[in-house]
XYZ file of C-alpha atoms in Angstrom:
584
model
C -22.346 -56.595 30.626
C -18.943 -57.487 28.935
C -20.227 -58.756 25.757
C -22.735 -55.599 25.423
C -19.273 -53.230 26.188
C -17.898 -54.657 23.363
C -20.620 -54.691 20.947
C -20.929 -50.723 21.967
C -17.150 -50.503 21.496
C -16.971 -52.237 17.650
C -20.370 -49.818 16.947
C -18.152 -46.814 18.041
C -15.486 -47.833 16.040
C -17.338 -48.208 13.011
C -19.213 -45.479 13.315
C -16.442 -43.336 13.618
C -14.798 -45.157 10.136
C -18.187 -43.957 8.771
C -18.288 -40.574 8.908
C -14.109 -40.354 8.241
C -13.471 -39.513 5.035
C -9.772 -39.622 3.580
C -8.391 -36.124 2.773
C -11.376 -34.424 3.823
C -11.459 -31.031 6.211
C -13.604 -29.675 9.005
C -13.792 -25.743 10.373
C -13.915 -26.022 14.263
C -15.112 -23.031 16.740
C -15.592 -20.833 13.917
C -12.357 -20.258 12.787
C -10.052 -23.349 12.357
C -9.556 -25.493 9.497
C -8.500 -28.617 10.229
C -7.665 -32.188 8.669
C -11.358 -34.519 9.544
C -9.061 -37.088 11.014
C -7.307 -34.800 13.636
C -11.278 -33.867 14.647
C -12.699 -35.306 17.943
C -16.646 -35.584 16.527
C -18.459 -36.628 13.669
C -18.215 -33.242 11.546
C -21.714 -32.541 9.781
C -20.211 -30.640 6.811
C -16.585 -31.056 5.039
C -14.319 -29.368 2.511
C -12.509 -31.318 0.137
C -8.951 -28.946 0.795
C -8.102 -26.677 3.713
C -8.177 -23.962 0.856
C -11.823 -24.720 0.668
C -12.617 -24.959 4.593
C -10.747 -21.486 4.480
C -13.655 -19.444 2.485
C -16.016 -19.884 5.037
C -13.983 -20.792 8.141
C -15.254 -18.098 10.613
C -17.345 -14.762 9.879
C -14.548 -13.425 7.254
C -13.580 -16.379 5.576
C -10.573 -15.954 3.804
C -11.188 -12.479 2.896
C -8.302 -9.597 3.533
C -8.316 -7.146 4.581
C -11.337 -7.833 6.760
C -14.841 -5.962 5.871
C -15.964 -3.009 7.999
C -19.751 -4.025 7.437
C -22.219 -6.796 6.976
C -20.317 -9.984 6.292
C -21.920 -13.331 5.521
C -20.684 -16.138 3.977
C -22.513 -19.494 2.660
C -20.731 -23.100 3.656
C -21.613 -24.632 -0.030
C -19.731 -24.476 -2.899
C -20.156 -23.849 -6.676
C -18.369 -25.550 -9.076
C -17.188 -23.698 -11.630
C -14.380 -22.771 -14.977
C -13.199 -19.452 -15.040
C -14.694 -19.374 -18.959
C -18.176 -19.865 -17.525
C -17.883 -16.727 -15.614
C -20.209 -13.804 -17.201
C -19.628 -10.114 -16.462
C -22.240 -7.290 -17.480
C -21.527 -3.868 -16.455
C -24.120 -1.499 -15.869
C -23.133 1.998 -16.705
C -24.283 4.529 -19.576
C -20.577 6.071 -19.051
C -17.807 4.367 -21.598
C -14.794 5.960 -19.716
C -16.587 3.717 -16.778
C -16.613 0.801 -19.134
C -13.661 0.845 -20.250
C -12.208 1.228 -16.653
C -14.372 -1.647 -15.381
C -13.396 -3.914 -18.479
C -9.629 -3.953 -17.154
C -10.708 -4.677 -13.763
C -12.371 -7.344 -15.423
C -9.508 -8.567 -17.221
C -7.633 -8.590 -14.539
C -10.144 -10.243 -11.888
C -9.984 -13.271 -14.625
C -6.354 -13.724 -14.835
C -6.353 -13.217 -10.773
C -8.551 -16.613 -10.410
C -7.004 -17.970 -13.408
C -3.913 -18.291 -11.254
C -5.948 -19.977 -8.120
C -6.215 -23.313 -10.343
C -4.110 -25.712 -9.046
C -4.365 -28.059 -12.084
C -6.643 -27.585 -14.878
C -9.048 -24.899 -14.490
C -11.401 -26.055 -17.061
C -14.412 -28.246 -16.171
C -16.944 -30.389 -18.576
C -19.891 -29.547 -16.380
C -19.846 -26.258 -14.664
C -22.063 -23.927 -12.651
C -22.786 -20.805 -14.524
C -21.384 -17.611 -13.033
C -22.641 -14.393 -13.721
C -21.982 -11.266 -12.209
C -23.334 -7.412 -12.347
C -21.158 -4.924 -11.585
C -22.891 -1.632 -11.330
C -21.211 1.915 -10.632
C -22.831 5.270 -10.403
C -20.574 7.885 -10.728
C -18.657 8.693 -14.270
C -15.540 9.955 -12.606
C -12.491 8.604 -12.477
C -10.907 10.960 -9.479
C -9.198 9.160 -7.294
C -8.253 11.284 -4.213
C -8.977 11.883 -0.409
C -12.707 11.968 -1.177
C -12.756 9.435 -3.338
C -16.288 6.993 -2.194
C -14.552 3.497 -2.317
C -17.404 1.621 -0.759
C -19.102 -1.243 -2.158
C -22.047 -3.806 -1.694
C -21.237 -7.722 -2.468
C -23.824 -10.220 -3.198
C -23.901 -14.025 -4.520
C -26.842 -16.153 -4.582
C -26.907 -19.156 -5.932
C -30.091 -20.826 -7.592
C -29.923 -24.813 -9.232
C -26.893 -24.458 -11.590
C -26.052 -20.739 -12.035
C -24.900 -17.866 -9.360
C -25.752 -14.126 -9.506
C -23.251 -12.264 -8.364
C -24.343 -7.885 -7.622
C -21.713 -5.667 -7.371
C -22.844 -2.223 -6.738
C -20.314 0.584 -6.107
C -20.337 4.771 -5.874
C -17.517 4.339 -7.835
C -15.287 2.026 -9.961
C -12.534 1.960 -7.245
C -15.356 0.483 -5.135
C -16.369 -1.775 -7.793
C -12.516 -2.589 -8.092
C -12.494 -3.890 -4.176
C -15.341 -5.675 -4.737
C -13.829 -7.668 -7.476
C -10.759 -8.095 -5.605
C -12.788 -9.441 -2.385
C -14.854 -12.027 -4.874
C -11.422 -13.449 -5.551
C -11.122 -14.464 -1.850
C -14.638 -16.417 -2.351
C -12.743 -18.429 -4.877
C -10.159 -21.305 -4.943
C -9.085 -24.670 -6.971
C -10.839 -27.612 -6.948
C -8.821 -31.044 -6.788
C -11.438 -31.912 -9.404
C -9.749 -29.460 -11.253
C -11.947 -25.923 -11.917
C -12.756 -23.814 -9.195
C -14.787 -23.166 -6.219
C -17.346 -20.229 -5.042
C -18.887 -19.584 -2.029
C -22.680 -20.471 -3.165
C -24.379 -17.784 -1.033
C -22.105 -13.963 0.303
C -23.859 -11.181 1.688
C -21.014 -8.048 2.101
C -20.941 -4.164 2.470
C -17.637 -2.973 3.285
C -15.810 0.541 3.289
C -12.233 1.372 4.526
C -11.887 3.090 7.980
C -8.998 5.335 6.695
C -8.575 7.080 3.392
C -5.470 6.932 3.360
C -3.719 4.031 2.714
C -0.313 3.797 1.669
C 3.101 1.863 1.022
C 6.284 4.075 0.442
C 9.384 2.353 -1.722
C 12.252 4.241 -1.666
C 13.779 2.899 -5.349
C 17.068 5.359 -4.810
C 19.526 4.236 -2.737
C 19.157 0.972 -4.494
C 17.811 0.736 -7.547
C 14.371 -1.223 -7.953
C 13.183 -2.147 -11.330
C 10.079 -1.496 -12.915
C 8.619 -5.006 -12.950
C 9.134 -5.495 -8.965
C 7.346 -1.991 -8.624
C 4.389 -3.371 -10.866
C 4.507 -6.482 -8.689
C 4.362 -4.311 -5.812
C 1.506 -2.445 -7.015
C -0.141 -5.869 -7.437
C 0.078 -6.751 -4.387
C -0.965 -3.343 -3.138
C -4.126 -4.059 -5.229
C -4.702 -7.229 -3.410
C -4.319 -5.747 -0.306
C -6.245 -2.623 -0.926
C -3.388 -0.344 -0.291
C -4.820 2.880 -1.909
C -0.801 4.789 -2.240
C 1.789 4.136 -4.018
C 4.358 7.100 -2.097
C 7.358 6.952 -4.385
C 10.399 7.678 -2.918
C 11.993 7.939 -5.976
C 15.122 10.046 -5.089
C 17.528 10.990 -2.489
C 21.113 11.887 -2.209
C 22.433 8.694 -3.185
C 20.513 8.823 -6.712
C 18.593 10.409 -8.678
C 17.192 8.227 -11.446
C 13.868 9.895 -12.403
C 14.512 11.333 -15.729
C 13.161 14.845 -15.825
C 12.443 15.742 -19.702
C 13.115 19.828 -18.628
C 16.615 18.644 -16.928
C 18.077 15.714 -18.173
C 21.436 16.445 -16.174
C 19.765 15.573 -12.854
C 19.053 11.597 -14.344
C 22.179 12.069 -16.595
C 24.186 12.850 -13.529
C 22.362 11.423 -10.527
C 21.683 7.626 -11.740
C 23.487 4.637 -10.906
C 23.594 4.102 -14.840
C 21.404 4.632 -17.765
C 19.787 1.354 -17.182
C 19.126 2.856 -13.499
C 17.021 5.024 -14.967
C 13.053 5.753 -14.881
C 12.482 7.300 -18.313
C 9.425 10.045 -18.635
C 7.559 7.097 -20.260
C 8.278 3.974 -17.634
C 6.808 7.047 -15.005
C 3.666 7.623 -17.140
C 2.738 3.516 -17.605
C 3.586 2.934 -13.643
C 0.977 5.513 -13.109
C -1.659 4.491 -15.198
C -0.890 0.661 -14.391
C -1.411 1.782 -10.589
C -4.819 3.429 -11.065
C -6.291 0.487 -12.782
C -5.742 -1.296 -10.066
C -6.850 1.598 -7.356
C -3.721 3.205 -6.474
C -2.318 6.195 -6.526
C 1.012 7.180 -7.281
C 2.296 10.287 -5.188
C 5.716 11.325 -5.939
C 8.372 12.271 -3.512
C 10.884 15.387 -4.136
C 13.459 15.414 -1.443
C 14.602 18.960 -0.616
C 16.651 20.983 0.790
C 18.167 18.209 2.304
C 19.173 14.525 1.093
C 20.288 15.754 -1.784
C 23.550 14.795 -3.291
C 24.312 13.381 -6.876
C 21.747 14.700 -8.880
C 22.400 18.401 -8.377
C 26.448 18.344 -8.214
C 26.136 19.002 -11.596
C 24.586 22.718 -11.140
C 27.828 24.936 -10.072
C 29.572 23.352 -13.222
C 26.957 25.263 -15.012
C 27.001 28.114 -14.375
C 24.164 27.905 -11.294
C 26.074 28.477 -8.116
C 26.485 27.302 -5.153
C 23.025 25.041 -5.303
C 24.160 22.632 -3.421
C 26.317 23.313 -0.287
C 27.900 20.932 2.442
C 28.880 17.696 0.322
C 31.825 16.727 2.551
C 31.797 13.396 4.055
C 32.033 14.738 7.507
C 29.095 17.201 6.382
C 26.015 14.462 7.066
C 25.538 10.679 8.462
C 25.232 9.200 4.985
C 26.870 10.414 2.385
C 26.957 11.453 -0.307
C 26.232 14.768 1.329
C 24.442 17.864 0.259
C 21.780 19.931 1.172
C 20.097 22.700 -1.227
C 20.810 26.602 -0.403
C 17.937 28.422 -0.036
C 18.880 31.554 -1.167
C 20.072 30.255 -3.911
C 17.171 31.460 -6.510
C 18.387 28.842 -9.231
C 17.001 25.778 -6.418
C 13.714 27.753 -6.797
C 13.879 27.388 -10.852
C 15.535 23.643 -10.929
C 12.567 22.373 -8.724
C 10.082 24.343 -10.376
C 11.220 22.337 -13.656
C 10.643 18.922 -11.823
C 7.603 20.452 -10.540
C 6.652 21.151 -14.054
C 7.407 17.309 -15.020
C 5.107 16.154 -12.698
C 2.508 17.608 -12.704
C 2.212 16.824 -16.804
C 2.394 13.261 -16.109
C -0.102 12.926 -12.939
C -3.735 13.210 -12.222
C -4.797 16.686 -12.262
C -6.293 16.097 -8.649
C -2.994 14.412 -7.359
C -0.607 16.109 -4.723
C 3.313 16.033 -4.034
C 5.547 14.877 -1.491
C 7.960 17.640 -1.182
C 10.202 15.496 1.495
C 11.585 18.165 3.961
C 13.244 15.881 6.827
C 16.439 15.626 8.442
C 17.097 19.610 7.677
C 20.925 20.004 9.359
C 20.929 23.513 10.632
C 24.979 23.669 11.233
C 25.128 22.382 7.428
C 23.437 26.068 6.743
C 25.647 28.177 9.723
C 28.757 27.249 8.787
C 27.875 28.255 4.685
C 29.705 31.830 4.516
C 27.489 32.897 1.728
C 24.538 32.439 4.196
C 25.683 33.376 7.171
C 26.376 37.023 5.261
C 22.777 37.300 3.678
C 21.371 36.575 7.480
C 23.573 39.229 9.123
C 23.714 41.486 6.594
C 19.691 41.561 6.722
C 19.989 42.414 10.447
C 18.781 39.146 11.870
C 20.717 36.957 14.273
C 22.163 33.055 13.199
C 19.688 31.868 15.650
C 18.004 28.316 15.523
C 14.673 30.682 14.662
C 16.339 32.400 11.902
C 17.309 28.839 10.502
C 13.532 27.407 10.675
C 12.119 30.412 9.173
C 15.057 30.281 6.440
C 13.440 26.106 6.201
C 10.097 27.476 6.047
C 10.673 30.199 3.706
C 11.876 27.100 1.180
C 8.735 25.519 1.449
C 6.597 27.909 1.186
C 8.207 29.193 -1.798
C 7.777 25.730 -3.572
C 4.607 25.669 -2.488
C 3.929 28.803 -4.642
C 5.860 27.217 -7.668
C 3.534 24.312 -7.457
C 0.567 25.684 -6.812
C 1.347 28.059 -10.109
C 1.943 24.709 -12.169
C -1.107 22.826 -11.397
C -3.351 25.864 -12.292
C -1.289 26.649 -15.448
C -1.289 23.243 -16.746
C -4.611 22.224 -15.226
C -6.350 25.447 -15.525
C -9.688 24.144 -15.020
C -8.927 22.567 -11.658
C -10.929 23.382 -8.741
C -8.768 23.499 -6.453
C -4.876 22.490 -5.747
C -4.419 19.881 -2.733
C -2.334 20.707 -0.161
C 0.899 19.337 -0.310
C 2.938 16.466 1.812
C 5.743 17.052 4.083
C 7.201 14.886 6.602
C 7.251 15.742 10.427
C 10.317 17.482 11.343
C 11.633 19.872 14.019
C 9.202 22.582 11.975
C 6.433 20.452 12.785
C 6.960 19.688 16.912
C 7.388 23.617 17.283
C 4.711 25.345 19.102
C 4.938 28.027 15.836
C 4.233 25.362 13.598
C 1.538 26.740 12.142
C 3.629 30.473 11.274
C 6.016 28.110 9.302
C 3.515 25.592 7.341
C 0.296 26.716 7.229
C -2.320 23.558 7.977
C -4.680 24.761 4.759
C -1.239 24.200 2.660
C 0.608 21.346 4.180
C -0.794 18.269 5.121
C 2.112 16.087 7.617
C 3.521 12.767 7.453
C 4.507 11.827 10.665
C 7.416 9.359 11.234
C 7.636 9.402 15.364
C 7.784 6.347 17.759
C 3.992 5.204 17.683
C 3.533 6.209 20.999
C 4.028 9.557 20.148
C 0.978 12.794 21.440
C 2.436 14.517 18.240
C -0.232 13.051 15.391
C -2.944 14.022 18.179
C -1.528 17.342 18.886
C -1.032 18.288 15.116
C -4.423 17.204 14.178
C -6.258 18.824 17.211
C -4.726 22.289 15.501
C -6.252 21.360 12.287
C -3.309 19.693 10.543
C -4.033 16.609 8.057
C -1.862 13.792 9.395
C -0.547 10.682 7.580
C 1.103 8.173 10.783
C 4.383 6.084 9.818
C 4.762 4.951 13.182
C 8.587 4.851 13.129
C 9.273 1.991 15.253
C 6.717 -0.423 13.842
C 5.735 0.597 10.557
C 9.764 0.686 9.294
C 10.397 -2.338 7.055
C 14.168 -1.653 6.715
C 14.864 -1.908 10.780
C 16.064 -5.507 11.761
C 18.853 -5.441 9.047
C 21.288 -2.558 10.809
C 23.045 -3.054 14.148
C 20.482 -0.495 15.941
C 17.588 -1.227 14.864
C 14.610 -4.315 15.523
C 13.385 -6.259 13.229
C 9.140 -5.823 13.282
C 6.844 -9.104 12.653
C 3.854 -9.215 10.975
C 2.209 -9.299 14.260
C 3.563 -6.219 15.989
C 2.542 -4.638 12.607
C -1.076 -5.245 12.628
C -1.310 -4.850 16.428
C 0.128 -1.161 15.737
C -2.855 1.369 16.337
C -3.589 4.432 14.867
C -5.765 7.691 16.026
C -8.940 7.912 14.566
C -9.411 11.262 14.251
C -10.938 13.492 11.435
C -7.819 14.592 10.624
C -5.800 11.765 10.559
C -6.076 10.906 6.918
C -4.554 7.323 7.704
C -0.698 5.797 7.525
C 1.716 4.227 5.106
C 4.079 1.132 5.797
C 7.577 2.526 4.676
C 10.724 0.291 3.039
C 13.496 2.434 2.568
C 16.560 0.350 0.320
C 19.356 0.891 2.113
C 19.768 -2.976 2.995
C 17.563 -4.285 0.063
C 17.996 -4.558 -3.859
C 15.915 -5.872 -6.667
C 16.954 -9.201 -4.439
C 15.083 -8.973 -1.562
C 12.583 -6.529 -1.748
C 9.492 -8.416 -2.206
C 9.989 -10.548 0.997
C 11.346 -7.503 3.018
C 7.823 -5.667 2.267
C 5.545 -8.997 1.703
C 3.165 -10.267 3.013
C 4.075 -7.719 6.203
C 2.561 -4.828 4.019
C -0.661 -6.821 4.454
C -0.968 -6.608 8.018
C -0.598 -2.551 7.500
C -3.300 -2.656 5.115
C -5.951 -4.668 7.508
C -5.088 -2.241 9.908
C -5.983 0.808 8.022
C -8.832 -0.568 6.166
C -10.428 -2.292 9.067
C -8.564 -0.888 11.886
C -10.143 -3.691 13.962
C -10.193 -4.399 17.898
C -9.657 -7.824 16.963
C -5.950 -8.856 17.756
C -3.396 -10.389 14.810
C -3.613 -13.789 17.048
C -7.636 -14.046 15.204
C -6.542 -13.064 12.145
C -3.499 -15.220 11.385
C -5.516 -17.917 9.591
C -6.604 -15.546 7.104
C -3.268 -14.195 6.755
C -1.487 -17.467 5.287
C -4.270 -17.544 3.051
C -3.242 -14.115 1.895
C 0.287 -14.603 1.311
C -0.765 -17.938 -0.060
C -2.937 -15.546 -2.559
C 0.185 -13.512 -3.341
C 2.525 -16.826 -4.446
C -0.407 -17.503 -6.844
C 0.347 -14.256 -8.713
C 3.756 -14.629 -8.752
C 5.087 -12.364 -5.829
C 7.466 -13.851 -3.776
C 6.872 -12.668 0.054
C 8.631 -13.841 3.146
C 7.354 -16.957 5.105
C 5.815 -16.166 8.502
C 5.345 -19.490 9.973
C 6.152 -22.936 9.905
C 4.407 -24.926 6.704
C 3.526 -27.684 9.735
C 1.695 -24.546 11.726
C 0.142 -23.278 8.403
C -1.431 -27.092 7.620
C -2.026 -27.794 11.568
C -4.121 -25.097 12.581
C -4.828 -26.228 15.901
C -1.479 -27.337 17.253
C 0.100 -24.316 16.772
C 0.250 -21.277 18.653
């Protein structure tokens, strides 16, 4: 019995040696990747990296964010250089074409930048790929159709890839998803999941990331990498928070005084023409770019210059003791020169956006004492026979929206006179929006609300059961700057994809927000990256799944975003991100 013990013993051993393999990996339960010699079996199929494991480790692979449909994924790999890769798009439309041949250009230079070492190969699979879209607009808004069907079969030597697509922002996602079928080979070249079967749609159609760029100044190639990342994320809005009372630096062609006057420098400045390129490098890659007005209050540098002119009092309260962070100032609304200064921005705008895109007219943080203690108001209210009541002061807040409204509405339909119809505008929530007269002060057909309340808030459900459209910034989750001030928590990636929103018809979806005040050029990229991502899951998926599942996808993500040159934040140990399994 002793010598047949050991003979089983040495055949164990040997076996195991066997099916070993140096540097090889295995994917366990369906969704780790792990080194072959940490595994406790004999695994039946390996990956040469965990990279590799990762495309087909569990039902979504290494694809982010996650896809709302049909979702299957092939364990074999193709072999492949990026300059064997064929694209032929199907379309009779050449605004389509054209559209579809930057995606293109850009889908190569995205797996261009997977190759570890040399991407090209003596002998490679052929790669092919269809990309088919049937609509010939290029409208990207609310209604937008950004689904999209994903298929790759693989036959001997060459794979077909379909893409088919309602429109070319779908046909965009679907390019951007193929990239997370591909990665390097340590044979240099690339690999592709041999076989993908995928229909996905987002869950929300809104899907946004606001950068405030004024109370520190961001430049222009940090928003573009921004935008990039947005594009790899899905994130479908780019919500500009361009100014604010520290800053102005948007130059407005109709008023130069409010850049002249209101930026940190001249070289703190976004010209008319750096605007115009940011917008049309967003859409190519399927984001919007909705630009944020701030008014009538968090105001401050950029209109000082007004009374000098000639203008008024346009600005009142810019005492230090007059607001939390100065510089102070808040706009007068009776002051009819406001009404013609942001009908000029308006103006500036409108010229350089979409004809279908909307405006963020700001319209938080209103101080009413700012307004009662101004003696030039105070004397219109009284003298008009109405008491300096906290009503009087909403409808006097109201009144100023309403009449921008007006000046915006006229601009789109003057400069876009064949429009069908001008969007509502955004506002934020505000003491106008949590009063039970909400809907005297901003009608719901004209004002669509971006909420920024603690996330277990009833106000996005009560606003949206009235009929409101309703963007969620869940202020206590979705805040990127918090963590950096004395009063305020710093929010993982985790508590941000955990974060749940309403579905509701009427909640249009939710933006992750990074205001500056605590970052710079410096550290803006890891204070929004990869975090941002785990907003973006959330809206396009909006999954029951917890953040726990998805974290293996997640490095892979961020790992995607290093490969194009952004620089986000690390979320984990490297030893967690290469042990999968040991780990919690």
């Amino acid at each position: 019995m002793n010598l047949i013990f050991i003979v089983q013993f040495f055949l164990l051993i040997i076996n195991q040696g066997l099916c070993k393999t140096s540097g090889q990996w295995v994917c366990i339960e369906e969704r780790l990747c792990i080194a072959e010699e940490s595994a406790s079996f004999c695994p039946n199929k390996t990956f040469e990296s965990q990279q590799d494991c990762r495309l087909s480790c569990g039902k979504y692979g290494a694809i982010w964010p996650m896809p709302t449909g049909n979702c299957e994924l092939g364990n074999d790999r193709v072999h492949f250089s990026p300059k064997n890769v064929k694209i032929i798009l199907m379309t009779n439309s050449s605004t389509i074409e054209d559209f579809l041949y930057t995606t293109t250009r850009l889908f190569d230079r995205n797996i261009a930048k997977e190759c570890m070492q040399n991407c090209n190969l003596e002998k490679s699979a052929e790669v092919i790929i269809y990309a088919a879209v049937n609509s010939t607009t290029l409208t990207l808004d609310w209604d937008t159709n950004e689904a999209y069907s994903l298929r790759v079969n693989t036959t001997g030597n060459v794979s077909r890839i379909e893409i088919k697509a309602a429109t070319v922002y779908g046909a965009r996602h679907a390019f951007e998803t193929l990239t997370s079928l591909v990665t390097s080979s340590k044979l240099n070249g690339l690999l592709l999941v041999n076989s993908a079967y995928i229909d996905d749609s987002p869950t929300y159609r809104h899907r946004g990331l606001l950068l405030d760029t004024a109370r520190n100044f961001i430049p222009l190639r940090l928003i573009h990498n921004t935008i990039d990342a947005m594009a790899a994320s899905k994130l479908n809005v780019f919500h500009w928070h361009v100014v604010d009372t520290h800053s102005f630096p948007l130059e407005i062609s109709r008023i130069r005084q409010m850049s002249e006057h209101g930026a940190y420098s001249a070289s703190n400045t976004y010209r008319r023409n750096d605007t115009i390129d940011l917008i049309k490098y967003a859409r190519a890659r399927g984001v919007r770019v909705i630009i944020e007005i701030e008014g009538p209050s968090h105001v401050g540098k950029g209109w000082r210059w007004a009374s000098k002119a000639g203008l008024g009092h346009v600005i009142i309260c810019t005492n230090r003791e007059d607001c939390h962070n100065p510089p102070c100032g808040q706009l007068n609304p009776f002051n009819q020169n406001v009404y013609m200064l942001t009908r000029a921005i308006y103006e500036d705008i409108a010229e350089i956006n979409a004809p279908e895109e909307t405006l963020h007219m700001g319209g938080d943080e209103v101080l009413m004492p700012c307004w009662n203690k101004s003696k030039e108001i105070r004397k219109i209210i009284t003298g008009g026979g109405l008491e300096l009541s906290l009503q009087t002061f909403h409808s006097l807040w109201s009144v100023y929206h309403k009449t921008n409204l007006k000046s915006w509405n006229e601009v789109k339909r003057r400069i876009f006179p064949k429009i069908e119809e001008v969007k509502p505008v955004i506002i934020w929530s505000s003491a106008l929006t949590e009063s039970e007269a909400v809907e005297h002060y901003l009608p719901k057909e004209q004002f669509i609300v971006q909420t920024r309340v603690d996330a277990n808030s009833t106000l996005n459900t009560l606003l949206a059961n009235k009929g409101y459209k309703v963007i969620v910034s869940s202020s206590n989750v979705w805040y990127f700057g918090h963590g950096s001030g004395e009063s305020s928590v710093y929010h993982n990636w985790n508590k941000i994809y955990d974060n749940r929103i309403e579905t509701h018809p009427n909640i249009l979806g939710g933006e992750a927000c990074m205001m500056s005040d605590t970052a710079d050029r410096f550290a803006i990229e890891s204070r929004i990256w990869p975090r941002a991502g785990a907003a973006a899951e959330r809206l396009w998926s909006n999954p029951s799944s917890t953040s726990q599942q998805a974290k293996y996808r997640f490095y892979r993500f961020r790992q995607r975003l290093i490969s194009r040159e952004l620089r986000p934040d690390a979320v984990a140990p490297k030893y967690c991100v290469l042990h999968e399994n040991q780990c919690q």
